[in-house]
CSV table of N, CA and C in Angstrom, one decimal:
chain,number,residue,atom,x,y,z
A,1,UNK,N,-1.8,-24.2,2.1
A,1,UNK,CA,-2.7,-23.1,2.4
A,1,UNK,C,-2.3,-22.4,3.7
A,2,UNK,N,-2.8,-21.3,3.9
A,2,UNK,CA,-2.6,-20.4,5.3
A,2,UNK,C,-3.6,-19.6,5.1
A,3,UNK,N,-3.7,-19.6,6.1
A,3,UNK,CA,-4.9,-18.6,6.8
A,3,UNK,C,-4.8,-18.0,7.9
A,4,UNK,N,-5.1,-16.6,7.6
A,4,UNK,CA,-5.1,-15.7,9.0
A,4,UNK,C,-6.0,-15.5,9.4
A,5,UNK,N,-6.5,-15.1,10.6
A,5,UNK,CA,-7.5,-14.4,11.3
A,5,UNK,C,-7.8,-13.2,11.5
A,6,UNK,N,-7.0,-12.3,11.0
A,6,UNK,CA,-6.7,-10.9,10.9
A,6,UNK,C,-5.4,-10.3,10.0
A,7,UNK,N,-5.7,-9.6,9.3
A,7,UNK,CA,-4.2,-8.7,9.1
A,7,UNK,C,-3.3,-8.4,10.0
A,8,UNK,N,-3.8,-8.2,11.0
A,8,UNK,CA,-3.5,-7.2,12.3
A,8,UNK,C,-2.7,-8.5,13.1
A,9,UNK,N,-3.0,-9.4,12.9
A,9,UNK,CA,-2.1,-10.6,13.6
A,9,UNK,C,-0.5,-10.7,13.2
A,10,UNK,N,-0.4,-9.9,12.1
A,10,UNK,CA,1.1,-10.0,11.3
A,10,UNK,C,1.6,-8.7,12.1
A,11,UNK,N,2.6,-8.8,12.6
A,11,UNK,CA,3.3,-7.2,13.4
A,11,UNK,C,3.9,-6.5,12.1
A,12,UNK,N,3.4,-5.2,12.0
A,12,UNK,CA,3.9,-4.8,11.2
A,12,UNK,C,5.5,-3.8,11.5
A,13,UNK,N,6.3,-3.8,10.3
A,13,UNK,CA,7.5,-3.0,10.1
A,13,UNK,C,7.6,-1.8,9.7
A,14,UNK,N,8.4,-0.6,10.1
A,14,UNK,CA,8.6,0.7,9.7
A,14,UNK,C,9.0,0.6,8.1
A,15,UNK,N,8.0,1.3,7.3
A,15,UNK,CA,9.0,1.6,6.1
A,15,UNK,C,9.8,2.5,6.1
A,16,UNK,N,11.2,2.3,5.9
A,16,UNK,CA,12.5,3.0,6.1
A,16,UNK,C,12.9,3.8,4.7
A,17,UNK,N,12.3,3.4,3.7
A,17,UNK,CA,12.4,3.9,2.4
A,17,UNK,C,12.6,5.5,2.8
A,18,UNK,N,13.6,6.1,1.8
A,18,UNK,CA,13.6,7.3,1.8
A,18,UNK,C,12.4,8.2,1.2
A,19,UNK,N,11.7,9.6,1.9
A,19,UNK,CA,10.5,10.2,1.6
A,19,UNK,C,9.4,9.3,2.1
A,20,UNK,N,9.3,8.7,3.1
A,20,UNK,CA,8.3,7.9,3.7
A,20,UNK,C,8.2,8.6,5.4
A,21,UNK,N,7.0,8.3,5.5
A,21,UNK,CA,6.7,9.0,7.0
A,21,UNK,C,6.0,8.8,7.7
A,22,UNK,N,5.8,7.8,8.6
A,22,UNK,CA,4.7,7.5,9.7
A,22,UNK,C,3.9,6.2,8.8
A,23,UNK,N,4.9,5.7,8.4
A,23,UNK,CA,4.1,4.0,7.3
A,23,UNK,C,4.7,3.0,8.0
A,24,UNK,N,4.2,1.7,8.2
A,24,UNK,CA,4.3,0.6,8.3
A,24,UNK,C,4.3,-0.6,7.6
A,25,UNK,N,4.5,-1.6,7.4
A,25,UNK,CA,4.0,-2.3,6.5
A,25,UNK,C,3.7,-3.8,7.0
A,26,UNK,N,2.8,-5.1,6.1
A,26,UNK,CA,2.5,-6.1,7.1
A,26,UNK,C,2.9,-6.8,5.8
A,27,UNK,N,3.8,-7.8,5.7
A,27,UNK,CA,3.9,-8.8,4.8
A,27,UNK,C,2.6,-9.8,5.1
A,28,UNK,N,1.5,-9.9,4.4
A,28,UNK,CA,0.7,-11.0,4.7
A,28,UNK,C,1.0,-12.0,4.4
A,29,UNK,N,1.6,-12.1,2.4
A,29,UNK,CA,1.5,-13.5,2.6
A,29,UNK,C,2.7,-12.9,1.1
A,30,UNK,N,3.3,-14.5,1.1
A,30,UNK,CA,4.4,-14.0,0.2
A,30,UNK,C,5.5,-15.2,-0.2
A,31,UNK,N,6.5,-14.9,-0.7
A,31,UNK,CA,7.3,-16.1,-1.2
A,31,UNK,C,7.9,-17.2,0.2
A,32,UNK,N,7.8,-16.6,1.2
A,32,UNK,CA,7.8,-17.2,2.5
A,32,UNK,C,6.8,-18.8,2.5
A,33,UNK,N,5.3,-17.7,2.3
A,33,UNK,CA,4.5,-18.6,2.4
A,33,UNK,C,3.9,-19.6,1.5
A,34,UNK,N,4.9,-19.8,0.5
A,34,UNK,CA,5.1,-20.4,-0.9
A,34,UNK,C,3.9,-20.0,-1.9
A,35,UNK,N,3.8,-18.6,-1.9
A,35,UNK,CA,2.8,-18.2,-3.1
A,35,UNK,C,3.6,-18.1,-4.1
A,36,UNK,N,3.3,-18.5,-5.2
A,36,UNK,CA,4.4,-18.9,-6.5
A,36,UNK,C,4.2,-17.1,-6.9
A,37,UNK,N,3.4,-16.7,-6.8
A,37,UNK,CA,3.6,-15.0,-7.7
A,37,UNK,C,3.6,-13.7,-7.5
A,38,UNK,N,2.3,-13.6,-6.1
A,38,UNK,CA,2.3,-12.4,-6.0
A,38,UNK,C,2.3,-12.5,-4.4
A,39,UNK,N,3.0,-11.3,-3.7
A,39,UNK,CA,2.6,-10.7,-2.0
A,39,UNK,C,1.6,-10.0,-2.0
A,40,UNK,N,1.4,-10.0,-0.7
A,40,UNK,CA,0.3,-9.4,-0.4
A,40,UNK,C,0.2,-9.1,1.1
A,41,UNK,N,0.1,-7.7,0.9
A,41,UNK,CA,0.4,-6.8,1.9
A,41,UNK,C,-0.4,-5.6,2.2
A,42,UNK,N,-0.2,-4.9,3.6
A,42,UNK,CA,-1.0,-3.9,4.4
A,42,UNK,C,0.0,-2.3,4.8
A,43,UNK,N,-0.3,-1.4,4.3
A,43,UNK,CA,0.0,-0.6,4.8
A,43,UNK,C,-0.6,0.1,5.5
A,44,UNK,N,0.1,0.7,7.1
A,44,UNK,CA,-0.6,2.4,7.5
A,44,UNK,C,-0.1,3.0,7.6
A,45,UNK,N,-0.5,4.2,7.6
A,45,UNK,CA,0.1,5.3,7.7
A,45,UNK,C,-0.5,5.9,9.0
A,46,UNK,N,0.3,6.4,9.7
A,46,UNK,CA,-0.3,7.1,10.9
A,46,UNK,C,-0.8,8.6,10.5
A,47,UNK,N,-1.7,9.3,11.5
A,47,UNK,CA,-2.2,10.4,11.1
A,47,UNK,C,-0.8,11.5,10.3
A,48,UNK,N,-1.0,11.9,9.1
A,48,UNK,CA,-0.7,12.8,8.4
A,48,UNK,C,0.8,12.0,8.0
A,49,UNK,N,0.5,10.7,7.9
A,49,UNK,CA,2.1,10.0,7.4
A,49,UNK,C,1.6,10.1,5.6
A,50,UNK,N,2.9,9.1,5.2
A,50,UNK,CA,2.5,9.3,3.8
A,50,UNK,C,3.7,8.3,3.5
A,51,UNK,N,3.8,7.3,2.7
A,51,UNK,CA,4.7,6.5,1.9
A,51,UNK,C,5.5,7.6,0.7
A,52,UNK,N,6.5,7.3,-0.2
A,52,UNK,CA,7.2,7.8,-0.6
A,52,UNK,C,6.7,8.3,-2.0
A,53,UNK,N,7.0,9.6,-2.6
A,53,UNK,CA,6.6,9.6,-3.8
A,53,UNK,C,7.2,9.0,-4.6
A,54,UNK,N,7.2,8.0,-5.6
A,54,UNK,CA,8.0,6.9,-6.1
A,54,UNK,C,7.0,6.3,-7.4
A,55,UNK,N,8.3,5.5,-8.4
A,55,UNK,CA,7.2,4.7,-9.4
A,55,UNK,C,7.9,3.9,-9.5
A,56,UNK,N,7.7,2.5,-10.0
A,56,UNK,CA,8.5,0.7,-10.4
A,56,UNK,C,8.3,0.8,-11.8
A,57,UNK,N,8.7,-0.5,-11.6
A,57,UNK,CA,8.6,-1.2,-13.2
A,57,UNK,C,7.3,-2.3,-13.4
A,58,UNK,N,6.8,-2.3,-11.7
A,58,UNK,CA,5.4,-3.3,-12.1
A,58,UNK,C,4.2,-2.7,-11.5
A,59,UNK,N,3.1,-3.4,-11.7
A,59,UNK,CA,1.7,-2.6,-11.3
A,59,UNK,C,1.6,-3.5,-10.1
A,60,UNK,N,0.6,-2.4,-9.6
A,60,UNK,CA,0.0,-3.0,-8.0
A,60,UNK,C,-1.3,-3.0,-7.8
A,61,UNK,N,-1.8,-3.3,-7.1
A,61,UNK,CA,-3.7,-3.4,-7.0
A,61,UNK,C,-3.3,-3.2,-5.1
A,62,UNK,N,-4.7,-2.0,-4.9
A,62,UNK,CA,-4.7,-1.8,-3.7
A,62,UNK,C,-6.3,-1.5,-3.2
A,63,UNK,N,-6.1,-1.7,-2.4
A,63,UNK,CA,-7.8,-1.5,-1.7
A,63,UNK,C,-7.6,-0.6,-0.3
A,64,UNK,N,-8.3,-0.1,-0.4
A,64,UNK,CA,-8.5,1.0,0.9
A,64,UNK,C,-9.4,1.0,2.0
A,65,UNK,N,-8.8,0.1,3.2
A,65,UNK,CA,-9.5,-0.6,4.2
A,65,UNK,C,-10.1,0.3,5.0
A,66,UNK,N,-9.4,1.5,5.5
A,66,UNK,CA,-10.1,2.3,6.5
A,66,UNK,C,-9.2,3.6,6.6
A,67,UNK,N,-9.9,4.7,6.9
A,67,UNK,CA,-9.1,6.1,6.8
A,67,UNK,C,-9.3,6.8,6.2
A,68,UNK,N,-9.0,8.0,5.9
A,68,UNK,CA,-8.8,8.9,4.8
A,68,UNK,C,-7.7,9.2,4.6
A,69,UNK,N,-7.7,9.9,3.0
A,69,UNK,CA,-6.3,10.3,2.9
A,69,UNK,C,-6.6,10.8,1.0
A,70,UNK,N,-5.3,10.9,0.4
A,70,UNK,CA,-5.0,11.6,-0.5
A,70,UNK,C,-4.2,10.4,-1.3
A,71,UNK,N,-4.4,10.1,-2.6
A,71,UNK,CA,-3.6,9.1,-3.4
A,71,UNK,C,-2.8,10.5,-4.6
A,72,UNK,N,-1.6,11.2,-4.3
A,72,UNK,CA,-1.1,11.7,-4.8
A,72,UNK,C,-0.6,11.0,-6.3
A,73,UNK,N,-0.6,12.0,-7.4
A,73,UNK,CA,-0.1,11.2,-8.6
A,73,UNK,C,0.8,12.4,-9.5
A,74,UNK,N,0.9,12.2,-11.0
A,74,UNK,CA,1.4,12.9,-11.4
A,74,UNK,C,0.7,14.2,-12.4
A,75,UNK,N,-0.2,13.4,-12.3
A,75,UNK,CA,-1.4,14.9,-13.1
A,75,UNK,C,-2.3,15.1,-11.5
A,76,UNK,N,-2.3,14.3,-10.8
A,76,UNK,CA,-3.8,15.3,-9.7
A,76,UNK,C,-4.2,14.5,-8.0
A,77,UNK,N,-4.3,14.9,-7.4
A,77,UNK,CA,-4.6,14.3,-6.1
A,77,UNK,C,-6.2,13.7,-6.3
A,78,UNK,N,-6.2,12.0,-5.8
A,78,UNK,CA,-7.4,12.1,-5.6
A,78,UNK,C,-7.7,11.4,-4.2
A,79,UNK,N,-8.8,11.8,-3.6
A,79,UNK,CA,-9.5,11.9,-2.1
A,79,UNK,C,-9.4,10.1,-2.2
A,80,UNK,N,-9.2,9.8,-0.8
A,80,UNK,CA,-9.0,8.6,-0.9
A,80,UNK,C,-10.1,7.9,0.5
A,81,UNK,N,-11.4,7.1,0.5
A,81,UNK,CA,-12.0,6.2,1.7
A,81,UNK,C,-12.4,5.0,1.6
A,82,UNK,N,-12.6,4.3,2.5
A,82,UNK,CA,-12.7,2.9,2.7
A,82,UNK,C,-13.3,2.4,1.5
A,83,UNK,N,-12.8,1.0,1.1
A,83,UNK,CA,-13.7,0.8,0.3
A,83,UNK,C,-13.2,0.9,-1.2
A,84,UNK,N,-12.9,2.1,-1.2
A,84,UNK,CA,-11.8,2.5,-2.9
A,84,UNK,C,-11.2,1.2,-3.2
A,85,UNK,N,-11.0,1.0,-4.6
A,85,UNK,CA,-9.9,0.0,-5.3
A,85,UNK,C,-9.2,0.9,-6.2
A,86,UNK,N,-7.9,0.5,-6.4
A,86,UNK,CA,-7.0,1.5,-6.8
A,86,UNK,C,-6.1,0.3,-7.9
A,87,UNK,N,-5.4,0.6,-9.0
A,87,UNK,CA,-4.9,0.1,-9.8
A,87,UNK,C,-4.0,1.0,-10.5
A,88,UNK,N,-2.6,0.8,-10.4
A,88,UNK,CA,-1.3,1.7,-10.4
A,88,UNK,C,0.0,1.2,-11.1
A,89,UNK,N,-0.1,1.8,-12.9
A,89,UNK,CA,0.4,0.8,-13.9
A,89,UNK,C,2.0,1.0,-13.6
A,90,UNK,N,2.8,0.6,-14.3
A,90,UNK,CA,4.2,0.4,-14.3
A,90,UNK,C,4.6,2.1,-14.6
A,91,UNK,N,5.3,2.2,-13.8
A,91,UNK,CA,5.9,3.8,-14.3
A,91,UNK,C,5.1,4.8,-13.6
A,92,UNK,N,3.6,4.7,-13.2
A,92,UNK,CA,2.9,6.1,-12.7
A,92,UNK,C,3.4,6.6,-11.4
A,93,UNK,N,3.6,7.4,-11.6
A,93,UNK,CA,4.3,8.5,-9.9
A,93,UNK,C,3.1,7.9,-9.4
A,94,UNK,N,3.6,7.8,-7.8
A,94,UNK,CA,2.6,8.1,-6.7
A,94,UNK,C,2.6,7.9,-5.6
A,95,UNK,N,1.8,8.6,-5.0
A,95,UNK,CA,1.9,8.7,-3.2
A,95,UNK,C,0.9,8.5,-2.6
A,96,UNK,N,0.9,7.5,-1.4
A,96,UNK,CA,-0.1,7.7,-0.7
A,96,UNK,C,-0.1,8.7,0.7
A,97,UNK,N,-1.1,9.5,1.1
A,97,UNK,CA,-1.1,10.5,2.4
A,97,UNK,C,-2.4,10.3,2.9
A,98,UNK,N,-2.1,10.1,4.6
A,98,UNK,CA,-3.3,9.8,5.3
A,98,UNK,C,-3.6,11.0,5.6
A,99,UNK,N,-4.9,11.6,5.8
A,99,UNK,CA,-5.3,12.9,6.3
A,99,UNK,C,-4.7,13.4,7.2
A,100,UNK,N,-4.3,14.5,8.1
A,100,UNK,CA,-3.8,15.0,8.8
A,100,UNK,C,-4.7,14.4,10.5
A,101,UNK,N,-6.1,14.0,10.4
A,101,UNK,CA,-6.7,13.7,11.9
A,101,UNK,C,-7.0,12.5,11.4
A,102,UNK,N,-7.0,11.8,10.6
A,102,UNK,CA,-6.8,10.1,10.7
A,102,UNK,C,-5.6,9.4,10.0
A,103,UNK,N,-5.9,8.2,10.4
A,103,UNK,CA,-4.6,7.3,9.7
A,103,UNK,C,-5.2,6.3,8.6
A,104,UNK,N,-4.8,6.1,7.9
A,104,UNK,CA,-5.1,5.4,6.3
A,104,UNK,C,-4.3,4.0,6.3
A,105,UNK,N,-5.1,2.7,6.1
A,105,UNK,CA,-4.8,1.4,5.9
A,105,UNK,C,-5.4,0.8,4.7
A,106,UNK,N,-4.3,0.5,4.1
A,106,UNK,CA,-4.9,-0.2,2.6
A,106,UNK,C,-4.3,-1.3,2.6
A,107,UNK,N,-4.6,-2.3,1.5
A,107,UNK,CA,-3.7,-3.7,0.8
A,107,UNK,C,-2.7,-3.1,-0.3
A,108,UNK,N,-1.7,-3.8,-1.0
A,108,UNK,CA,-1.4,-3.8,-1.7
A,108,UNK,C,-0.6,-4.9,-2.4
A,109,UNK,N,-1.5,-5.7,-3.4
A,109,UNK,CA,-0.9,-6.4,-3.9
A,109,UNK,C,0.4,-6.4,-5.3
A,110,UNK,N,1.4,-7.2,-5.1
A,110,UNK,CA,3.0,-6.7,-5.5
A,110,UNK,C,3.2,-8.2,-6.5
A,111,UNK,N,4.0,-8.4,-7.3
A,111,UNK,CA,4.7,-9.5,-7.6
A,111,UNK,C,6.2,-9.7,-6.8
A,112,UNK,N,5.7,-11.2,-6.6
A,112,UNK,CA,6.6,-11.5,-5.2
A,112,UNK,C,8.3,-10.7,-5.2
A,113,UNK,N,8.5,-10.4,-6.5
A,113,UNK,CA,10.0,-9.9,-6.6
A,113,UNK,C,10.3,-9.0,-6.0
A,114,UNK,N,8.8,-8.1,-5.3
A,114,UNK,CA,9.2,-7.0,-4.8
A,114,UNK,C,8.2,-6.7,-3.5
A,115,UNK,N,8.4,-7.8,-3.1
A,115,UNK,CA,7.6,-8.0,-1.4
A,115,UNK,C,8.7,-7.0,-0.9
């Protein structure tokens, strides 16, 4: 077992991905911490940042801790605040974008193959 006291206790890392901008990211917990399946993780985006427009081969589950912002897709933008749960199948384009005057932090849970 492990337990944190915060997300915010993990330092988070620049995502360096190409088409990414002003994102970070927090490995919370993951094959490190011998979870047999899935990671689980935090992104932010700093004001008017935005992760890459991009799609995988697996789905992700994400929750939307604090901020606003824009969850770009391939048919339509939708308004993104705290609180939202988001579910993002194999193959769908998409992007996250924090508002231009705040910054946007969500979860996103991954299968560990692609912490």
């Amino acid at each position: 077992m492990k337990i944190l006291q915060s997300f915010r206790d993990v330092a988070g890392e620049p995502v360096t991905m190409a088409g990414a901008e002003g994102a970070t990211r927090r490995l919370l917990l993951g094959p490190a911490d011998g979870a047999p399946n899935f990671a689980l993780r935090v992104f932010s985006l700093a004001p008017g940042g935005f992760t890459p427009y991009h799609q995988h081969p697996f789905e992700h589950e994400n929750l939307i801790l604090e901020g606003r912002g824009l969850l770009r897709t391939a048919d339509r933008d939708v308004p993104l605040a705290p609180g939202m749960v988001i579910l993002i199948l194999p193959g769908e384009q998409h992007q996250f974008r924090a508002a231009a005057e705040e910054g946007l932090s969500f979860v996103c849970l991954v299968p560990n193959a692609y912490a």
